[in-house]
Short mmCIF file of C-alpha atoms in Angstrom, two decimals:
data_model
loop_
_atom_site.label_atom_id
_atom_site.label_comp_id
_atom_site.label_asym_id
_atom_site.label_seq_id
_atom_site.Cartn_x
_atom_site.Cartn_y
_atom_site.Cartn_z
CA MET A 154 88.93 131.96 94.35
CA SER A 155 91.57 130.96 91.83
CA HIS A 156 92.27 127.41 90.74
CA PRO A 157 95.30 125.63 89.30
CA LEU A 158 95.75 126.12 85.56
CA SER A 159 94.79 123.42 83.09
CA ASP A 160 97.50 121.09 81.92
CA ALA A 161 97.88 122.97 78.65
CA GLN A 162 98.36 126.32 80.42
CA VAL A 163 100.68 125.34 83.25
CA PRO A 164 104.29 126.05 82.31
CA GLU A 165 106.62 123.14 82.82
CA ARG A 166 108.56 123.73 86.01
CA THR A 167 111.05 121.62 87.85
CA ASP A 168 112.63 121.81 91.25
CA ALA A 169 115.69 123.25 89.51
CA ASP A 170 113.61 126.30 88.51
CA ALA A 171 112.21 126.78 92.01
CA PRO A 172 113.70 127.99 95.28
CA GLN A 173 115.89 125.42 96.98
CA SER A 174 113.37 125.30 99.82
CA ILE A 175 110.70 123.81 97.55
CA ARG A 176 112.58 120.53 97.45
CA ILE A 177 111.24 119.81 100.92
CA ARG A 178 108.07 118.61 99.22
CA TRP A 179 109.77 115.32 98.30
CA VAL A 180 110.88 114.93 101.92
CA LEU A 181 107.22 115.33 102.85
CA VAL A 182 106.23 112.71 100.27
CA ALA A 183 108.77 110.34 101.80
CA LEU A 184 107.34 110.97 105.29
CA LEU A 185 103.84 110.30 103.99
CA VAL A 186 105.01 107.02 102.47
CA ILE A 187 106.44 105.99 105.84
CA GLY A 188 103.21 107.13 107.47
CA GLY A 189 101.25 104.95 105.06
CA VAL A 190 103.40 101.95 105.98
CA VAL A 191 102.80 102.43 109.71
CA ASN A 192 99.13 103.21 109.16
CA TYR A 193 98.51 100.01 107.24
CA LEU A 194 100.58 97.83 109.55
CA ASP A 195 98.18 98.90 112.31
CA ARG A 196 95.25 97.92 110.10
CA SER A 197 96.79 94.63 109.00
CA ASN A 198 97.82 93.22 112.36
CA LEU A 199 94.44 91.63 113.04
CA SER A 200 94.29 90.07 109.56
CA VAL A 201 97.66 88.40 110.13
CA ALA A 202 96.55 87.28 113.59
CA ASN A 203 93.17 86.16 112.18
CA THR A 204 93.31 82.45 112.98
CA THR A 205 95.23 82.96 116.24
CA VAL A 206 92.76 85.50 117.65
CA ALA A 207 89.78 83.48 116.40
CA LYS A 208 91.07 80.43 118.25
CA GLU A 209 91.79 82.37 121.48
CA PHE A 210 88.34 83.98 121.55
CA ASP A 211 86.55 80.96 120.02
CA LEU A 212 85.11 82.89 117.04
CA SER A 213 83.24 81.61 114.00
CA SER A 214 84.09 82.90 110.50
CA THR A 215 81.09 85.23 110.67
CA GLN A 216 82.21 86.65 114.01
CA MET A 217 85.73 87.14 112.70
CA GLY A 218 84.31 88.84 109.62
CA LEU A 219 82.43 91.26 111.88
CA LEU A 220 85.60 91.90 113.88
CA LEU A 221 87.66 92.52 110.74
CA ALA A 222 84.96 94.95 109.54
CA ALA A 223 84.92 96.77 112.87
CA PHE A 224 87.72 98.98 111.57
CA ALA A 225 86.20 99.73 108.18
CA TRP A 226 82.71 101.07 108.91
CA PRO A 227 83.75 103.70 111.48
CA TYR A 228 86.66 104.59 109.20
CA ALA A 229 84.17 105.15 106.37
CA LEU A 230 81.90 107.34 108.50
CA ALA A 231 84.77 109.26 110.09
CA ASN A 232 86.12 110.18 106.65
CA LEU A 233 83.26 112.66 106.24
CA PRO A 234 84.16 114.94 109.16
CA ALA A 235 87.86 114.14 108.69
CA GLY A 236 87.87 115.66 105.20
CA TYR A 237 86.19 118.80 106.49
CA LEU A 238 88.59 119.06 109.44
CA VAL A 239 91.66 118.67 107.22
CA ASP A 240 90.37 121.40 104.90
CA ARG A 241 89.59 123.58 107.93
CA PHE A 242 92.63 123.06 110.18
CA GLY A 243 95.28 121.87 107.75
CA PRO A 244 97.23 118.63 107.38
CA LYS A 245 99.92 119.21 109.99
CA ARG A 246 97.67 119.23 113.05
CA MET A 247 95.13 116.69 111.81
CA TYR A 248 97.78 114.16 110.74
CA ALA A 249 99.63 114.50 114.06
CA TRP A 250 96.48 114.00 116.13
CA ALA A 251 95.40 111.05 114.00
CA ALA A 252 98.74 109.24 114.19
CA ALA A 253 99.00 109.78 117.94
CA LEU A 254 95.51 108.40 118.52
CA TRP A 255 95.81 105.35 116.28
CA SER A 256 99.14 104.45 117.90
CA LEU A 257 97.58 104.65 121.37
CA VAL A 258 94.62 102.52 120.28
CA SER A 259 96.91 99.89 118.77
CA MET A 260 98.83 99.53 122.01
CA LEU A 261 95.63 99.42 124.08
CA SER A 262 94.33 96.63 121.81
CA ALA A 263 97.06 94.40 123.18
CA THR A 264 95.27 94.40 126.54
CA ALA A 265 92.03 92.97 125.10
CA SER A 266 90.59 90.09 127.08
CA SER A 267 87.23 89.79 125.35
CA TYR A 268 85.63 89.99 121.92
CA GLY A 269 83.75 93.14 122.94
CA PHE A 270 86.90 95.02 123.98
CA MET A 271 88.70 94.06 120.78
CA TYR A 272 85.71 95.14 118.71
CA ALA A 273 85.59 98.53 120.45
CA ALA A 274 89.32 99.00 119.92
CA ARG A 275 88.98 98.30 116.18
CA VAL A 276 86.17 100.85 115.98
CA ALA A 277 88.38 103.44 117.67
CA LEU A 278 91.24 102.58 115.31
CA GLY A 279 89.00 103.23 112.30
CA VAL A 280 88.02 106.66 113.59
CA ALA A 281 91.62 107.59 114.45
CA GLU A 282 93.06 106.63 111.05
CA ALA A 283 90.42 108.46 108.97
CA PRO A 284 92.34 111.75 108.47
CA PHE A 285 95.54 110.18 107.11
CA PHE A 286 94.89 109.95 103.36
CA THR A 287 92.83 113.14 103.22
CA ALA A 288 95.71 114.95 104.95
CA SER A 289 98.10 113.42 102.41
CA LEU A 290 95.90 114.66 99.57
CA LYS A 291 95.90 118.15 101.08
CA VAL A 292 99.69 118.16 101.34
CA ASN A 293 99.86 117.15 97.68
CA GLN A 294 97.42 119.88 96.62
CA ARG A 295 99.46 122.53 98.45
CA TRP A 296 102.88 121.43 97.22
CA PHE A 297 102.29 120.18 93.64
CA ALA A 298 100.70 121.61 90.50
CA GLN A 299 97.85 119.73 88.81
CA HIS A 300 100.02 118.29 86.04
CA GLU A 301 102.48 116.93 88.63
CA ARG A 302 100.10 115.40 91.17
CA ALA A 303 99.52 111.88 89.85
CA LEU A 304 103.07 110.70 90.58
CA PRO A 305 103.46 111.99 94.18
CA ILE A 306 99.95 110.84 95.10
CA SER A 307 100.72 107.41 93.67
CA ILE A 308 104.04 107.32 95.51
CA VAL A 309 102.27 108.15 98.78
CA ASN A 310 99.81 105.34 98.12
CA THR A 311 102.68 102.88 97.72
CA GLY A 312 103.12 103.21 101.49
CA SER A 313 100.00 101.15 102.05
CA GLN A 314 101.13 98.59 99.49
CA ILE A 315 104.61 98.34 100.98
CA ALA A 316 102.94 97.70 104.33
CA ASN A 317 100.65 95.08 102.81
CA ALA A 318 103.67 93.36 101.24
CA ILE A 319 105.82 93.32 104.36
CA ALA A 320 102.97 92.82 106.83
CA PRO A 321 102.52 89.03 106.41
CA PRO A 322 106.19 88.07 106.96
CA LEU A 323 107.02 90.94 109.35
CA LEU A 324 103.93 90.68 111.54
CA THR A 325 103.99 86.88 111.47
CA THR A 326 107.59 86.97 112.70
CA LEU A 327 106.72 89.47 115.43
CA MET A 328 103.74 87.36 116.44
CA LEU A 329 105.83 84.20 116.65
CA LEU A 330 108.45 86.03 118.76
CA LEU A 331 106.25 88.27 120.93
CA GLY A 332 102.75 86.88 120.59
CA TRP A 333 99.95 88.80 118.91
CA ARG A 334 99.76 91.24 121.84
CA GLY A 335 103.44 92.11 121.60
CA MET A 336 103.00 92.60 117.86
CA PHE A 337 100.25 95.18 118.48
CA VAL A 338 102.39 97.11 120.98
CA THR A 339 105.44 97.18 118.71
CA ILE A 340 103.54 98.59 115.72
CA GLY A 341 101.79 101.15 117.92
CA ALA A 342 105.14 102.40 119.21
CA LEU A 343 106.28 103.06 115.63
CA GLY A 344 103.42 105.51 115.25
CA VAL A 345 104.59 107.55 118.23
CA VAL A 346 107.99 108.03 116.59
CA LEU A 347 106.23 109.02 113.36
CA VAL A 348 104.26 111.79 115.12
CA LEU A 349 107.40 113.34 116.60
CA VAL A 350 109.17 113.42 113.23
CA TRP A 351 106.11 114.83 111.43
CA LEU A 352 105.71 117.70 113.90
CA ARG A 353 109.39 118.54 113.55
CA VAL A 354 109.54 118.49 109.73
CA TYR A 355 106.20 119.49 108.19
CA ARG A 356 105.31 123.06 107.18
CA ASP A 357 102.99 124.66 104.64
CA PRO A 358 104.48 126.30 101.52
CA THR A 359 105.13 130.03 101.57
CA VAL A 360 103.51 132.31 99.00
CA ARG A 361 106.82 132.50 97.13
CA GLU A 362 107.01 128.72 96.99
CA GLN A 363 103.42 128.49 95.74
CA VAL A 364 104.22 130.95 92.95
CA ALA A 365 107.26 128.85 92.05
CA ILE A 366 105.06 125.76 91.86
CA LEU A 367 102.14 127.15 89.86
CA GLY A 368 103.24 130.48 88.44
CA GLU A 369 102.31 133.91 89.73
CA ALA A 370 99.00 134.19 87.87
CA SER A 371 97.67 130.87 89.10
CA ALA A 372 99.05 130.50 92.59
CA PRO A 373 96.30 129.33 94.94
CA PRO A 374 95.41 131.28 98.07
CA ALA A 375 97.81 130.92 100.96
CA PRO A 376 96.86 128.14 103.40
CA GLU A 377 95.83 130.75 105.97
CA ALA A 378 93.42 132.38 103.52
CA GLU A 379 92.21 129.02 102.26
CA ALA A 380 91.35 127.92 105.78
CA LYS A 381 88.96 130.86 106.05
CA ALA A 382 87.02 129.70 102.98
CA LYS A 383 83.94 127.56 103.38
CA ALA A 384 85.22 123.98 103.65
CA GLY A 385 81.85 122.29 104.15
CA TRP A 386 81.07 119.24 102.08
CA GLY A 387 77.28 119.46 102.04
CA GLN A 388 77.16 121.03 98.58
CA LEU A 389 79.25 118.19 97.17
CA PHE A 390 76.27 115.88 97.69
CA ARG A 391 74.36 117.95 95.14
CA GLN A 392 76.82 116.96 92.40
CA ARG A 393 76.43 113.81 90.29
CA ASN A 394 80.14 113.10 90.25
CA THR A 395 80.14 112.61 94.01
CA TYR A 396 77.71 109.69 93.89
CA PHE A 397 79.43 107.91 91.01
CA MET A 398 82.80 108.32 92.75
CA ILE A 399 81.27 106.78 95.88
CA LEU A 400 79.89 103.85 93.85
CA GLY A 401 83.12 103.39 91.92
CA ALA A 402 85.29 103.39 95.02
CA PHE A 403 82.87 100.97 96.70
CA GLY A 404 83.30 98.37 93.96
CA ILE A 405 87.09 98.61 93.79
CA PHE A 406 87.76 98.79 97.53
CA TYR A 407 85.49 95.82 98.23
CA THR A 408 87.79 93.38 96.44
CA VAL A 409 90.94 95.04 97.77
CA TRP A 410 89.65 94.40 101.28
CA VAL A 411 88.84 90.78 100.56
CA TYR A 412 92.58 90.47 99.93
CA LEU A 413 93.54 92.48 103.00
CA THR A 414 91.30 90.64 105.46
CA TRP A 415 90.96 87.08 104.17
CA LEU A 416 93.99 86.26 101.99
CA PRO A 417 96.10 84.75 104.82
CA SER A 418 93.15 82.63 105.95
CA TYR A 419 92.44 81.56 102.34
CA LEU A 420 96.02 80.38 101.88
CA GLU A 421 95.91 78.43 105.15
CA THR A 422 92.49 76.84 104.86
CA SER A 423 91.98 76.42 101.10
CA ARG A 424 95.56 75.96 99.91
CA GLY A 425 96.90 74.13 102.97
CA PHE A 426 99.91 76.31 103.82
CA SER A 427 101.39 76.63 107.29
CA LEU A 428 101.24 79.92 109.20
CA THR A 429 104.90 80.66 108.41
CA ALA A 430 104.55 79.84 104.69
CA THR A 431 101.37 81.89 104.51
CA GLY A 432 103.24 84.91 105.86
CA TRP A 433 105.61 84.86 102.91
CA LEU A 434 103.19 83.79 100.18
CA ALA A 435 100.61 86.42 101.14
CA SER A 436 103.21 89.11 100.53
CA LEU A 437 103.53 88.27 96.81
CA PRO A 438 100.26 89.90 95.63
CA PHE A 439 100.98 92.92 97.81
CA LEU A 440 104.45 93.34 96.30
CA CYS A 441 102.73 93.43 92.92
CA GLY A 442 100.38 96.05 94.36
CA ILE A 443 103.33 98.44 94.86
CA ALA A 444 104.06 98.24 91.14
CA GLY A 445 100.36 98.65 90.37
CA VAL A 446 100.02 101.94 92.22
CA LEU A 447 103.16 103.36 90.61
CA PHE A 448 102.11 102.18 87.16
CA GLY A 449 98.74 103.91 87.54
CA GLY A 450 100.42 107.21 88.39
CA TYR A 451 102.96 106.82 85.58
CA LEU A 452 100.29 106.00 83.00
CA SER A 453 98.16 108.97 84.06
CA GLY A 454 101.15 111.29 83.76
CA ARG A 455 102.03 109.93 80.33
CA LEU A 456 98.50 110.46 79.09
CA ILE A 457 98.56 114.07 80.27
CA SER A 458 101.90 114.65 78.55
CA ARG A 459 100.28 113.45 75.31
CA GLY A 460 97.53 116.05 75.59
CA VAL A 461 94.78 113.95 77.17
CA SER A 462 92.63 115.89 79.64
CA ALA A 463 93.37 115.48 83.34
CA VAL A 464 90.06 113.82 84.16
CA THR A 465 90.28 111.33 81.27
CA SER A 466 93.91 110.60 82.17
CA ARG A 467 92.74 109.47 85.61
CA LYS A 468 89.72 107.50 84.37
CA ILE A 469 91.63 105.30 81.91
CA PRO A 470 93.92 103.68 84.55
CA ILE A 471 91.00 103.40 86.98
CA ALA A 472 88.66 101.60 84.56
CA GLY A 473 91.40 99.58 82.85
CA GLY A 474 92.88 98.41 86.14
CA ALA A 475 89.48 97.40 87.49
CA ALA A 476 88.67 95.40 84.34
CA LEU A 477 92.00 93.54 84.39
CA ALA A 478 91.61 92.82 88.11
CA ALA A 479 88.17 91.33 87.51
CA ALA A 480 89.51 89.12 84.71
CA ALA A 481 92.19 87.77 87.07
CA VAL A 482 90.08 87.40 90.22
CA LEU A 483 86.99 85.69 88.78
CA PRO A 484 88.66 82.34 87.90
CA VAL A 485 90.82 82.00 91.05
CA ALA A 486 88.43 79.75 92.96
CA TYR A 487 88.10 77.37 90.02
CA VAL A 488 91.85 76.87 89.52
CA GLU A 489 93.28 73.73 91.11
CA SER A 490 96.93 74.62 90.50
CA THR A 491 98.26 76.59 93.46
CA PRO A 492 101.06 78.30 91.45
CA LEU A 493 98.52 79.45 88.84
CA ALA A 494 96.18 80.64 91.60
CA MET A 495 99.03 82.71 93.09
CA VAL A 496 99.77 84.22 89.66
CA LEU A 497 96.13 85.19 89.22
CA LEU A 498 95.93 86.61 92.74
CA SER A 499 99.10 88.63 92.12
CA VAL A 500 97.91 89.96 88.75
CA GLY A 501 94.52 90.73 90.27
CA TYR A 502 95.97 92.73 93.12
CA PHE A 503 98.43 94.54 90.82
CA ALA A 504 95.53 95.60 88.61
CA ALA A 505 93.26 96.50 91.54
CA GLN A 506 95.94 98.93 92.77
CA VAL A 507 96.44 100.67 89.42
CA PRO A 508 93.38 102.89 90.09
CA ILE A 509 94.21 103.84 93.69
CA GLY A 510 96.52 106.84 93.21
CA CYS A 511 94.38 108.05 90.31
CA LEU A 512 91.24 107.96 92.47
CA TRP A 513 92.77 110.45 94.88
CA THR A 514 94.22 112.59 92.09
CA LEU A 515 90.82 112.71 90.39
CA ALA A 516 89.32 114.25 93.54
CA SER A 517 91.87 117.07 93.34
CA ASP A 518 91.03 117.56 89.65
CA VAL A 519 87.28 118.03 90.01
CA ALA A 520 86.97 119.74 93.42
CA GLU A 521 87.36 123.37 94.44
CA PRO A 522 90.74 123.97 96.11
CA HIS A 523 89.13 124.41 99.54
CA GLN A 524 87.13 121.17 99.10
CA VAL A 525 89.82 118.81 97.82
CA ALA A 526 90.16 116.91 101.09
CA SER A 527 86.38 116.89 101.53
CA LEU A 528 85.68 115.27 98.14
CA GLY A 529 88.57 112.85 98.60
CA ALA A 530 87.15 111.90 101.99
CA ILE A 531 83.63 111.39 100.61
CA GLN A 532 85.02 109.14 97.88
CA ASN A 533 87.02 107.24 100.48
CA PHE A 534 83.81 106.95 102.53
CA GLY A 535 82.24 105.08 99.60
CA GLY A 536 85.31 102.90 99.27
CA PHE A 537 85.20 101.91 102.90
CA LEU A 538 81.55 101.07 102.76
CA GLY A 539 82.77 98.37 100.38
CA ALA A 540 85.67 97.61 102.71
CA THR A 541 83.20 97.22 105.57
CA LEU A 542 81.01 94.74 103.72
CA ALA A 543 83.90 92.72 102.24
CA PRO A 544 84.99 90.82 105.40
CA ILE A 545 81.40 90.44 106.67
CA VAL A 546 80.03 89.09 103.39
CA THR A 547 83.09 86.87 102.94
CA GLY A 548 82.74 85.40 106.43
CA SER A 549 79.03 84.78 105.88
CA ILE A 550 79.67 83.10 102.53
CA LEU A 551 82.31 80.83 104.06
CA ASP A 552 80.01 79.77 106.90
CA ALA A 553 77.13 79.19 104.47
CA THR A 554 79.17 77.19 101.95
CA GLY A 555 81.38 75.18 104.28
CA GLY A 556 84.49 77.26 103.55
CA SER A 557 84.22 77.56 99.75
CA TYR A 558 85.70 80.72 98.20
CA ASN A 559 83.97 80.31 94.82
CA LEU A 560 81.25 82.87 95.49
CA VAL A 561 83.72 85.14 97.31
CA PHE A 562 85.78 85.68 94.17
CA LEU A 563 82.71 85.90 91.94
CA VAL A 564 81.23 88.75 94.00
CA GLY A 565 84.59 90.54 94.06
CA GLY A 566 85.04 90.30 90.29
CA VAL A 567 81.56 91.63 89.53
CA LEU A 568 81.98 94.59 91.89
CA LEU A 569 85.29 95.48 90.26
CA LEU A 570 83.48 95.78 86.93
CA VAL A 571 80.75 97.90 88.50
CA GLY A 572 83.33 100.20 90.08
CA GLY A 573 85.39 100.68 86.94
CA SER A 574 82.29 101.34 84.83
CA SER A 575 81.03 103.95 87.27
CA TYR A 576 84.19 106.01 86.84
CA LEU A 577 84.56 105.45 83.11
CA PHE A 578 81.05 106.33 81.99
CA PHE A 579 79.63 108.64 84.63
CA VAL A 580 82.38 110.70 86.29
CA LYS A 581 82.97 113.77 84.13
CA ASP A 582 84.46 117.23 84.28
CA ARG A 583 81.18 119.07 84.84
CA ARG A 584 82.72 122.43 85.57
CA SER A 585 82.29 125.40 83.25
CA PRO A 586 85.12 126.02 80.74
CA LYS A 587 86.39 128.85 82.96
CA GLU A 588 86.48 126.59 86.02
CA SER A 589 88.11 123.78 84.06
CA ARG A 590 90.99 126.04 83.13
CA ALA A 591 91.46 126.86 86.80
#
């Protein structure tokens, strides 16, 4: 099975050199960005409604932490079969099924009348959303050459950051107007529209378009032929890179999910802001996150253009971003000035997002073409193990310390350093020279 050429061997091509039809790939990127926005709004609605739901169901911080984590652990587990299924059946069908299911679950969540029902709904949401980013990675692998991938993957990942930025003010406004139940229904309905548009627009590239993207000698197998290849992920667990990518993603995603699940509550309880003010202030770090994702993709592309290997060009933004994020996050709890705390939180989240697009691109660099989604999913599995623990550990710390966030930020900063180091020192291009050129 052939592979994409190395960066040095791939001729520079632009959309101007390719058939007009190839320009649809940027339409697909735009649709994936919108999909990421809707996907993350569905994830974020409970975080924004954190204190409201906790009051209605009379929940402690530990119970709310468990509820916030109810999405993450099934999402982590479901990533394993999701990656295989995307490799096996393709991104069009898997993405459509996933978006339809998560939209239905979001709307059903609005009918919750007990803690148990809400918990079950969050579990179902985690399973339903698992194929989204692996499907996005597969679309990228089919429509972009290796030397081009960092930017579109980073752009796709801005969808989640756009959602994180607009979620606090948008969802807070919806909640104030419609109640938290109406907010859940509204966001779920957006997903239904997304499914209809995706089914109408998406298609796989033709052989001619693949040749235009990669060159005749290096064009990958057609999607139909690729689907017949073995897409299992069992053999990936016999490779060292897999485990260090799991560990690295765990450390980075942990702190990201402390932001996603507890930032609004932190601003209300520790900094004394009202619900309305919290909605706007919580968006500031997430706006910085949009720039962080794009900067990571830009930096990776610049490094490649200067002759740095693809794998190293991904690792530098990953490790550097994690280190800067740790430096910003660690002192937050010890800063009395609220403006300075917001600056540190914003810098920390910017830096924590620099690695995100590069993480996904790295999976496409080191995996066989028919296992790209599988390796990306396994890495995401590791990340969401961290995402699962983040709200639970944070809630437990808050209950044990009377609401102090000191240890919360300390744990997050240390895990960022662990995650960045795992990628920097232990993830390597272990393929043979022949495979590396592919």
